[in-house]
């Protein structure tokens, strides 16, 4: 059974640019969550999508957005990048809810210069 | 608001010793879920256990065991006879059961180093 895949694995962007990260969940999983991990703030929940709808949301500014497609694949977008957006972005999938076992991808390491 | 505290930032033990990782949580909800995840050097978080707030039974899985005590709002994790492969960062997490609030709040993690 293939695991959660995230692309790209590494990304370097400049302040003010925007970026799109992609996540393919485990086959059959309908819930996809996104997390930001930084040394200063730790692991923080961004949002969760289920059946193409954002169901849960963390405390991040509107520059962070996401979507989910009919095949459960998900993308997150960060517009007007700031230096503080440099982080490891993790995607996790579960069958139906973050309140059950989640499988995490390897993450996308975003560096903003 | 939810909060998870892992007071131990780093722990080092010699291989085969037992080690306990502490987790204390805060929530106003009566129904919630507690988790432990492991993040090895490769970076991918690995699910270890999930416990709901109504199930206070301790659980043992091989060398791993978990002690859930609602009276002290703690969910501690013990590794018995530690091995080098147990070296990782361990995260405790909490989630509410309410629709729209199903999101994990993580502790800051405990970096465990097993010395051969």
PDB file of C-alpha atoms in Angstrom:
ATOM      1  CA  UNK A   1       0.000   0.000   0.000  1.00  0.00           C
ATOM      2  CA  UNK A   2       1.598   3.250  -1.111  1.00  0.00           C
ATOM      3  CA  UNK A   3       2.112   5.846   1.601  1.00  0.00           C
ATOM      4  CA  UNK A   4       1.349   9.541   1.606  1.00  0.00           C
ATOM      5  CA  UNK A   5       3.377  11.367  -1.004  1.00  0.00           C
ATOM      6  CA  UNK A   6       4.234  15.032  -1.057  1.00  0.00           C
ATOM      7  CA  UNK A   7       5.728  17.076  -3.849  1.00  0.00           C
ATOM      8  CA  UNK A   8       8.043  18.786  -4.113  1.00  0.00           C
ATOM      9  CA  UNK A   9      10.289  17.653  -1.286  1.00  0.00           C
ATOM     10  CA  UNK A  10      12.306  20.844  -1.244  1.00  0.00           C
ATOM     11  CA  UNK A  11      11.509  24.334  -2.404  1.00  0.00           C
ATOM     12  CA  UNK A  12      13.267  27.683  -2.288  1.00  0.00           C
ATOM     13  CA  UNK A  13      11.211  30.815  -2.870  1.00  0.00           C
ATOM     14  CA  UNK A  14      11.665  34.541  -2.510  1.00  0.00           C
ATOM     15  CA  UNK A  15       9.660  36.817  -0.252  1.00  0.00           C
ATOM     16  CA  UNK A  16       6.471  37.984  -1.897  1.00  0.00           C
ATOM     17  CA  UNK A  17       6.152  34.955  -4.174  1.00  0.00           C
ATOM     18  CA  UNK A  18       3.500  32.312  -3.847  1.00  0.00           C
ATOM     19  CA  UNK A  19       3.872  28.562  -3.613  1.00  0.00           C
ATOM     20  CA  UNK A  20       1.720  25.481  -4.100  1.00  0.00           C
ATOM     21  CA  UNK A  21       2.422  22.202  -2.349  1.00  0.00           C
ATOM     22  CA  UNK A  22       0.825  18.907  -3.273  1.00  0.00           C
ATOM     23  CA  UNK A  23      -0.217  15.882  -1.259  1.00  0.00           C
ATOM     24  CA  UNK A  24      -1.490  12.509  -2.418  1.00  0.00           C
ATOM     25  CA  UNK A  25      -3.133  10.562   0.417  1.00  0.00           C
ATOM     26  CA  UNK A  26      -3.227   6.837   0.912  1.00  0.00           C
ATOM     27  CA  UNK A  27      -5.741   5.218  -1.403  1.00  0.00           C
ATOM     28  CA  UNK A  28      -9.170   5.174   0.215  1.00  0.00           C
ATOM     29  CA  UNK A  29      -8.387   7.933   2.697  1.00  0.00           C
ATOM     30  CA  UNK A  30     -10.742  10.880   2.421  1.00  0.00           C
ATOM     31  CA  UNK A  31      -9.404  13.146   5.165  1.00  0.00           C
ATOM     32  CA  UNK A  32      -6.282  15.178   4.473  1.00  0.00           C
ATOM     33  CA  UNK A  33      -4.710  17.478   7.049  1.00  0.00           C
ATOM     34  CA  UNK A  34      -1.843  19.921   6.705  1.00  0.00           C
ATOM     35  CA  UNK A  35       0.629  20.908   9.401  1.00  0.00           C
ATOM     36  CA  UNK A  36       3.468  23.394   9.623  1.00  0.00           C
ATOM     37  CA  UNK A  37       6.556  22.438  11.616  1.00  0.00           C
ATOM     38  CA  UNK A  38       9.116  25.041  12.671  1.00  0.00           C
ATOM     39  CA  UNK A  39      11.784  25.034  15.383  1.00  0.00           C
ATOM     40  CA  UNK A  40      10.141  27.986  17.107  1.00  0.00           C
ATOM     41  CA  UNK A  41       6.443  27.142  16.944  1.00  0.00           C
ATOM     42  CA  UNK A  42       6.630  23.359  16.687  1.00  0.00           C
ATOM     43  CA  UNK A  43       3.906  21.420  14.925  1.00  0.00           C
ATOM     44  CA  UNK A  44       0.833  23.490  14.133  1.00  0.00           C
ATOM     45  CA  UNK A  45      -2.374  22.463  12.432  1.00  0.00           C
ATOM     46  CA  UNK A  46      -3.229  24.396   9.281  1.00  0.00           C
ATOM     47  CA  UNK A  47      -6.446  22.865   7.956  1.00  0.00           C
ATOM     48  CA  UNK A  48      -8.216  19.632   7.143  1.00  0.00           C
ATOM     49  CA  UNK A  49     -10.194  18.657   4.077  1.00  0.00           C
ATOM     50  CA  UNK A  50     -12.773  15.939   3.701  1.00  0.00           C
ATOM     51  CA  UNK A  51     -14.691  15.215   0.511  1.00  0.00           C
ATOM     52  CA  UNK A  52     -13.432  18.430  -1.103  1.00  0.00           C
ATOM     53  CA  UNK A  53     -14.609  20.582   1.817  1.00  0.00           C
ATOM     54  CA  UNK A  54     -12.526  22.357   4.414  1.00  0.00           C
ATOM     55  CA  UNK A  55     -13.816  20.923   7.643  1.00  0.00           C
ATOM     56  CA  UNK A  56     -11.354  22.123  10.277  1.00  0.00           C
ATOM     57  CA  UNK A  57      -9.108  25.142  10.335  1.00  0.00           C
ATOM     58  CA  UNK A  58      -6.164  26.272  12.445  1.00  0.00           C
ATOM     59  CA  UNK A  59      -5.115  29.794  13.360  1.00  0.00           C
ATOM     60  CA  UNK A  60      -3.228  30.862  10.281  1.00  0.00           C
ATOM     61  CA  UNK A  61      -3.699  33.996   8.173  1.00  0.00           C
ATOM     62  CA  UNK A  62      -5.690  33.952   4.977  1.00  0.00           C
ATOM     63  CA  UNK A  63      -2.472  33.750   2.947  1.00  0.00           C
ATOM     64  CA  UNK A  64      -2.607  30.045   3.686  1.00  0.00           C
ATOM     65  CA  UNK A  65      -5.250  28.224   1.722  1.00  0.00           C
ATOM     66  CA  UNK A  66      -5.912  24.789   0.408  1.00  0.00           C
ATOM     67  CA  UNK A  67      -8.209  22.622  -1.580  1.00  0.00           C
ATOM     68  CA  UNK A  68      -9.020  19.003  -2.132  1.00  0.00           C
ATOM     69  CA  UNK A  69      -9.898  17.308  -5.365  1.00  0.00           C
ATOM     70  CA  UNK A  70     -12.423  14.577  -6.041  1.00  0.00           C
ATOM     71  CA  UNK A  71      -9.677  11.935  -5.877  1.00  0.00           C
ATOM     72  CA  UNK A  72      -8.781  13.212  -2.361  1.00  0.00           C
ATOM     73  CA  UNK A  73      -5.489  14.694  -3.489  1.00  0.00           C
ATOM     74  CA  UNK A  74      -4.897  18.017  -1.811  1.00  0.00           C
ATOM     75  CA  UNK A  75      -2.936  21.165  -2.432  1.00  0.00           C
ATOM     76  CA  UNK A  76      -2.036  24.000  -0.151  1.00  0.00           C
ATOM     77  CA  UNK A  77      -1.092  27.443  -1.306  1.00  0.00           C
ATOM     78  CA  UNK A  78       0.776  30.188   0.453  1.00  0.00           C
ATOM     79  CA  UNK A  79       0.615  33.623  -1.124  1.00  0.00           C
ATOM     80  CA  UNK A  80       2.862  36.608  -0.498  1.00  0.00           C
ATOM     81  CA  UNK A  81       5.509  34.532   1.190  1.00  0.00           C
ATOM     82  CA  UNK A  82       7.239  35.850   4.301  1.00  0.00           C
ATOM     83  CA  UNK A  83      10.541  34.757   5.806  1.00  0.00           C
ATOM     84  CA  UNK A  84       8.615  33.229   8.710  1.00  0.00           C
ATOM     85  CA  UNK A  85       6.870  30.836   6.353  1.00  0.00           C
ATOM     86  CA  UNK A  86      10.073  28.834   6.069  1.00  0.00           C
ATOM     87  CA  UNK A  87       9.136  25.478   7.524  1.00  0.00           C
ATOM     88  CA  UNK A  88       8.530  21.814   6.965  1.00  0.00           C
ATOM     89  CA  UNK A  89       4.987  21.360   5.700  1.00  0.00           C
ATOM     90  CA  UNK A  90       3.520  17.988   6.519  1.00  0.00           C
ATOM     91  CA  UNK A  91       0.492  16.364   5.027  1.00  0.00           C
ATOM     92  CA  UNK A  92      -1.383  13.577   6.768  1.00  0.00           C
ATOM     93  CA  UNK A  93      -4.211  11.376   5.634  1.00  0.00           C
ATOM     94  CA  UNK A  94      -6.714   9.273   7.495  1.00  0.00           C
ATOM     95  CA  UNK A  95      -9.768   7.288   6.551  1.00  0.00           C
ATOM     96  CA  UNK A  96     -12.298   9.807   7.784  1.00  0.00           C
ATOM     97  CA  UNK A  97     -10.998  12.159  10.500  1.00  0.00           C
ATOM     98  CA  UNK A  98      -7.855  13.565  12.165  1.00  0.00           C
ATOM     99  CA  UNK A  99      -9.225  11.967  15.330  1.00  0.00           C
ATOM    100  CA  UNK A 100      -8.169   8.595  14.041  1.00  0.00           C
ATOM    101  CA  UNK A 101      -4.801   7.205  13.055  1.00  0.00           C
ATOM    102  CA  UNK A 102      -3.121   9.565  10.612  1.00  0.00           C
ATOM    103  CA  UNK A 103      -0.415   8.652   8.150  1.00  0.00           C
ATOM    104  CA  UNK A 104       2.084  11.392   7.481  1.00  0.00           C
ATOM    105  CA  UNK A 105       4.043  12.156   4.360  1.00  0.00           C
ATOM    106  CA  UNK A 106       7.755  13.043   4.318  1.00  0.00           C
ATOM    107  CA  UNK A 107       6.991  16.734   4.108  1.00  0.00           C
ATOM    108  CA  UNK A 108       7.976  19.620   1.881  1.00  0.00           C
ATOM    109  CA  UNK A 109      10.834  21.740   3.160  1.00  0.00           C
ATOM    110  CA  UNK A 110      10.099  25.342   2.146  1.00  0.00           C
ATOM    111  CA  UNK A 111      12.809  27.955   2.448  1.00  0.00           C
ATOM    112  CA  UNK A 112      11.889  31.595   1.896  1.00  0.00           C
ATOM    113  CA  UNK A 113      14.769  33.982   1.195  1.00  0.00           C
TER     114      UNK A 113
ATOM    115  CA  UNK B   1      -8.220  26.370  24.566  1.00  0.00           C
ATOM    116  CA  UNK B   2      -6.329  23.156  24.277  1.00  0.00           C
ATOM    117  CA  UNK B   3      -2.759  22.804  25.430  1.00  0.00           C
ATOM    118  CA  UNK B   4      -0.259  19.965  25.575  1.00  0.00           C
ATOM    119  CA  UNK B   5       2.881  20.196  27.691  1.00  0.00           C
ATOM    120  CA  UNK B   6       5.885  17.968  27.291  1.00  0.00           C
ATOM    121  CA  UNK B   7       8.229  19.331  29.914  1.00  0.00           C
ATOM    122  CA  UNK B   8      11.123  17.059  28.975  1.00  0.00           C
ATOM    123  CA  UNK B   9      12.877  18.634  26.034  1.00  0.00           C
ATOM    124  CA  UNK B  10      15.615  16.035  25.738  1.00  0.00           C
ATOM    125  CA  UNK B  11      16.281  12.707  27.404  1.00  0.00           C
ATOM    126  CA  UNK B  12      19.275  10.430  27.015  1.00  0.00           C
ATOM    127  CA  UNK B  13      19.412   6.908  28.397  1.00  0.00           C
ATOM    128  CA  UNK B  14      21.698   3.968  27.939  1.00  0.00           C
ATOM    129  CA  UNK B  15      20.374   1.136  25.829  1.00  0.00           C
ATOM    130  CA  UNK B  16      18.192  -1.388  27.702  1.00  0.00           C
ATOM    131  CA  UNK B  17      17.154   1.166  30.321  1.00  0.00           C
ATOM    132  CA  UNK B  18      13.491   2.004  30.745  1.00  0.00           C
ATOM    133  CA  UNK B  19      12.376   5.550  30.006  1.00  0.00           C
ATOM    134  CA  UNK B  20       9.143   7.452  30.561  1.00  0.00           C
ATOM    135  CA  UNK B  21       8.063  10.433  28.496  1.00  0.00           C
ATOM    136  CA  UNK B  22       5.647  12.766  30.232  1.00  0.00           C
ATOM    137  CA  UNK B  23       2.622  14.461  28.714  1.00  0.00           C
ATOM    138  CA  UNK B  24       0.203  16.787  30.478  1.00  0.00           C
ATOM    139  CA  UNK B  25      -2.796  18.242  28.685  1.00  0.00           C
ATOM    140  CA  UNK B  26      -5.455  20.881  29.179  1.00  0.00           C
ATOM    141  CA  UNK B  27      -8.894  20.921  27.646  1.00  0.00           C
ATOM    142  CA  UNK B  28     -12.383  22.046  28.626  1.00  0.00           C
ATOM    143  CA  UNK B  29     -14.021  19.277  26.654  1.00  0.00           C
ATOM    144  CA  UNK B  30     -15.249  16.078  28.224  1.00  0.00           C
ATOM    145  CA  UNK B  31     -14.757  14.144  25.006  1.00  0.00           C
ATOM    146  CA  UNK B  32     -11.333  14.260  23.451  1.00  0.00           C
ATOM    147  CA  UNK B  33      -8.601  12.120  21.995  1.00  0.00           C
ATOM    148  CA  UNK B  34      -4.967  11.756  22.970  1.00  0.00           C
ATOM    149  CA  UNK B  35      -2.194  10.564  20.701  1.00  0.00           C
ATOM    150  CA  UNK B  36       1.492   9.785  20.635  1.00  0.00           C
ATOM    151  CA  UNK B  37       3.481  10.146  17.449  1.00  0.00           C
ATOM    152  CA  UNK B  38       7.142   9.359  16.801  1.00  0.00           C
ATOM    153  CA  UNK B  39       9.328  11.386  14.454  1.00  0.00           C
ATOM    154  CA  UNK B  40      12.528   9.512  13.590  1.00  0.00           C
ATOM    155  CA  UNK B  41      15.459  11.268  11.930  1.00  0.00           C
ATOM    156  CA  UNK B  42      13.887  10.572   8.532  1.00  0.00           C
ATOM    157  CA  UNK B  43      11.223  13.139   9.420  1.00  0.00           C
ATOM    158  CA  UNK B  44       7.942  11.306   8.865  1.00  0.00           C
ATOM    159  CA  UNK B  45       5.672  11.198  11.877  1.00  0.00           C
ATOM    160  CA  UNK B  46       4.583   7.705  12.813  1.00  0.00           C
ATOM    161  CA  UNK B  47       1.375   7.010  14.712  1.00  0.00           C
ATOM    162  CA  UNK B  48       1.881   5.082  17.956  1.00  0.00           C
ATOM    163  CA  UNK B  49      -1.398   5.198  19.877  1.00  0.00           C
ATOM    164  CA  UNK B  50      -4.792   6.863  20.161  1.00  0.00           C
ATOM    165  CA  UNK B  51      -6.847   6.983  23.317  1.00  0.00           C
ATOM    166  CA  UNK B  52     -10.288   8.504  23.847  1.00  0.00           C
ATOM    167  CA  UNK B  53     -11.177  10.338  27.023  1.00  0.00           C
ATOM    168  CA  UNK B  54     -13.553   7.635  28.220  1.00  0.00           C
ATOM    169  CA  UNK B  55     -11.016   4.866  28.095  1.00  0.00           C
ATOM    170  CA  UNK B  56      -8.587   5.085  30.986  1.00  0.00           C
ATOM    171  CA  UNK B  57      -7.242   1.585  30.621  1.00  0.00           C
ATOM    172  CA  UNK B  58      -3.505   1.433  30.375  1.00  0.00           C
ATOM    173  CA  UNK B  59      -2.218  -0.104  27.192  1.00  0.00           C
ATOM    174  CA  UNK B  60       0.830  -2.204  26.463  1.00  0.00           C
ATOM    175  CA  UNK B  61       2.189  -2.942  23.024  1.00  0.00           C
ATOM    176  CA  UNK B  62       5.407  -4.871  23.109  1.00  0.00           C
ATOM    177  CA  UNK B  63       8.022  -2.697  24.783  1.00  0.00           C
ATOM    178  CA  UNK B  64       5.692   0.331  24.742  1.00  0.00           C
ATOM    179  CA  UNK B  65       3.126   1.158  27.385  1.00  0.00           C
ATOM    180  CA  UNK B  66       0.893   4.130  28.054  1.00  0.00           C
ATOM    181  CA  UNK B  67      -0.570   5.394  31.313  1.00  0.00           C
ATOM    182  CA  UNK B  68      -3.644   7.622  30.986  1.00  0.00           C
ATOM    183  CA  UNK B  69      -4.825   9.381  34.138  1.00  0.00           C
ATOM    184  CA  UNK B  70      -7.694  11.848  33.778  1.00  0.00           C
ATOM    185  CA  UNK B  71      -7.351  12.907  37.424  1.00  0.00           C
ATOM    186  CA  UNK B  72      -3.946  14.414  36.669  1.00  0.00           C
ATOM    187  CA  UNK B  73      -4.586  15.142  32.960  1.00  0.00           C
ATOM    188  CA  UNK B  74      -1.592  13.061  32.012  1.00  0.00           C
ATOM    189  CA  UNK B  75      -0.873  10.567  29.270  1.00  0.00           C
ATOM    190  CA  UNK B  76       2.613   9.222  29.834  1.00  0.00           C
ATOM    191  CA  UNK B  77       4.547   6.901  27.567  1.00  0.00           C
ATOM    192  CA  UNK B  78       7.059   4.309  28.766  1.00  0.00           C
ATOM    193  CA  UNK B  79       9.576   2.413  26.693  1.00  0.00           C
ATOM    194  CA  UNK B  80      10.899  -0.694  28.373  1.00  0.00           C
ATOM    195  CA  UNK B  81      14.335  -2.075  27.557  1.00  0.00           C
ATOM    196  CA  UNK B  82      15.080   0.801  25.198  1.00  0.00           C
ATOM    197  CA  UNK B  83      16.882   0.202  21.908  1.00  0.00           C
ATOM    198  CA  UNK B  84      18.905   2.469  19.670  1.00  0.00           C
ATOM    199  CA  UNK B  85      16.069   2.391  17.110  1.00  0.00           C
ATOM    200  CA  UNK B  86      13.872   4.156  19.660  1.00  0.00           C
ATOM    201  CA  UNK B  87      15.931   7.318  19.226  1.00  0.00           C
ATOM    202  CA  UNK B  88      13.529   9.922  17.852  1.00  0.00           C
ATOM    203  CA  UNK B  89      11.425  12.908  18.774  1.00  0.00           C
ATOM    204  CA  UNK B  90       8.168  11.893  20.415  1.00  0.00           C
ATOM    205  CA  UNK B  91       5.082  14.078  20.283  1.00  0.00           C
ATOM    206  CA  UNK B  92       2.004  13.924  22.434  1.00  0.00           C
ATOM    207  CA  UNK B  93      -1.136  15.433  20.894  1.00  0.00           C
ATOM    208  CA  UNK B  94      -4.720  16.255  21.818  1.00  0.00           C
ATOM    209  CA  UNK B  95      -7.837  16.674  19.707  1.00  0.00           C
ATOM    210  CA  UNK B  96     -11.410  17.611  20.480  1.00  0.00           C
ATOM    211  CA  UNK B  97     -14.300  15.483  19.315  1.00  0.00           C
ATOM    212  CA  UNK B  98     -16.479  18.399  18.212  1.00  0.00           C
ATOM    213  CA  UNK B  99     -17.186  18.796  14.530  1.00  0.00           C
ATOM    214  CA  UNK B 100     -15.083  21.652  13.247  1.00  0.00           C
ATOM    215  CA  UNK B 101     -12.551  21.254  16.017  1.00  0.00           C
ATOM    216  CA  UNK B 102     -11.083  17.945  15.027  1.00  0.00           C
ATOM    217  CA  UNK B 103      -7.506  19.110  14.877  1.00  0.00           C
ATOM    218  CA  UNK B 104      -4.415  17.944  16.646  1.00  0.00           C
ATOM    219  CA  UNK B 105      -2.705  20.214  19.140  1.00  0.00           C
ATOM    220  CA  UNK B 106       0.823  18.943  19.571  1.00  0.00           C
ATOM    221  CA  UNK B 107       3.212  19.288  22.451  1.00  0.00           C
ATOM    222  CA  UNK B 108       6.691  20.585  21.772  1.00  0.00           C
ATOM    223  CA  UNK B 109       8.123  17.087  21.652  1.00  0.00           C
ATOM    224  CA  UNK B 110      10.725  15.160  23.612  1.00  0.00           C
ATOM    225  CA  UNK B 111      13.944  14.233  21.866  1.00  0.00           C
ATOM    226  CA  UNK B 112      14.950  10.778  23.062  1.00  0.00           C
ATOM    227  CA  UNK B 113      18.482   9.543  22.501  1.00  0.00           C
ATOM    228  CA  UNK B 114      19.379   5.960  23.263  1.00  0.00           C
ATOM    229  CA  UNK B 115      23.082   5.541  23.867  1.00  0.00           C
ATOM    230  CA  UNK B 116      24.503   2.192  22.744  1.00  0.00           C
TER     231      UNK B 116
END
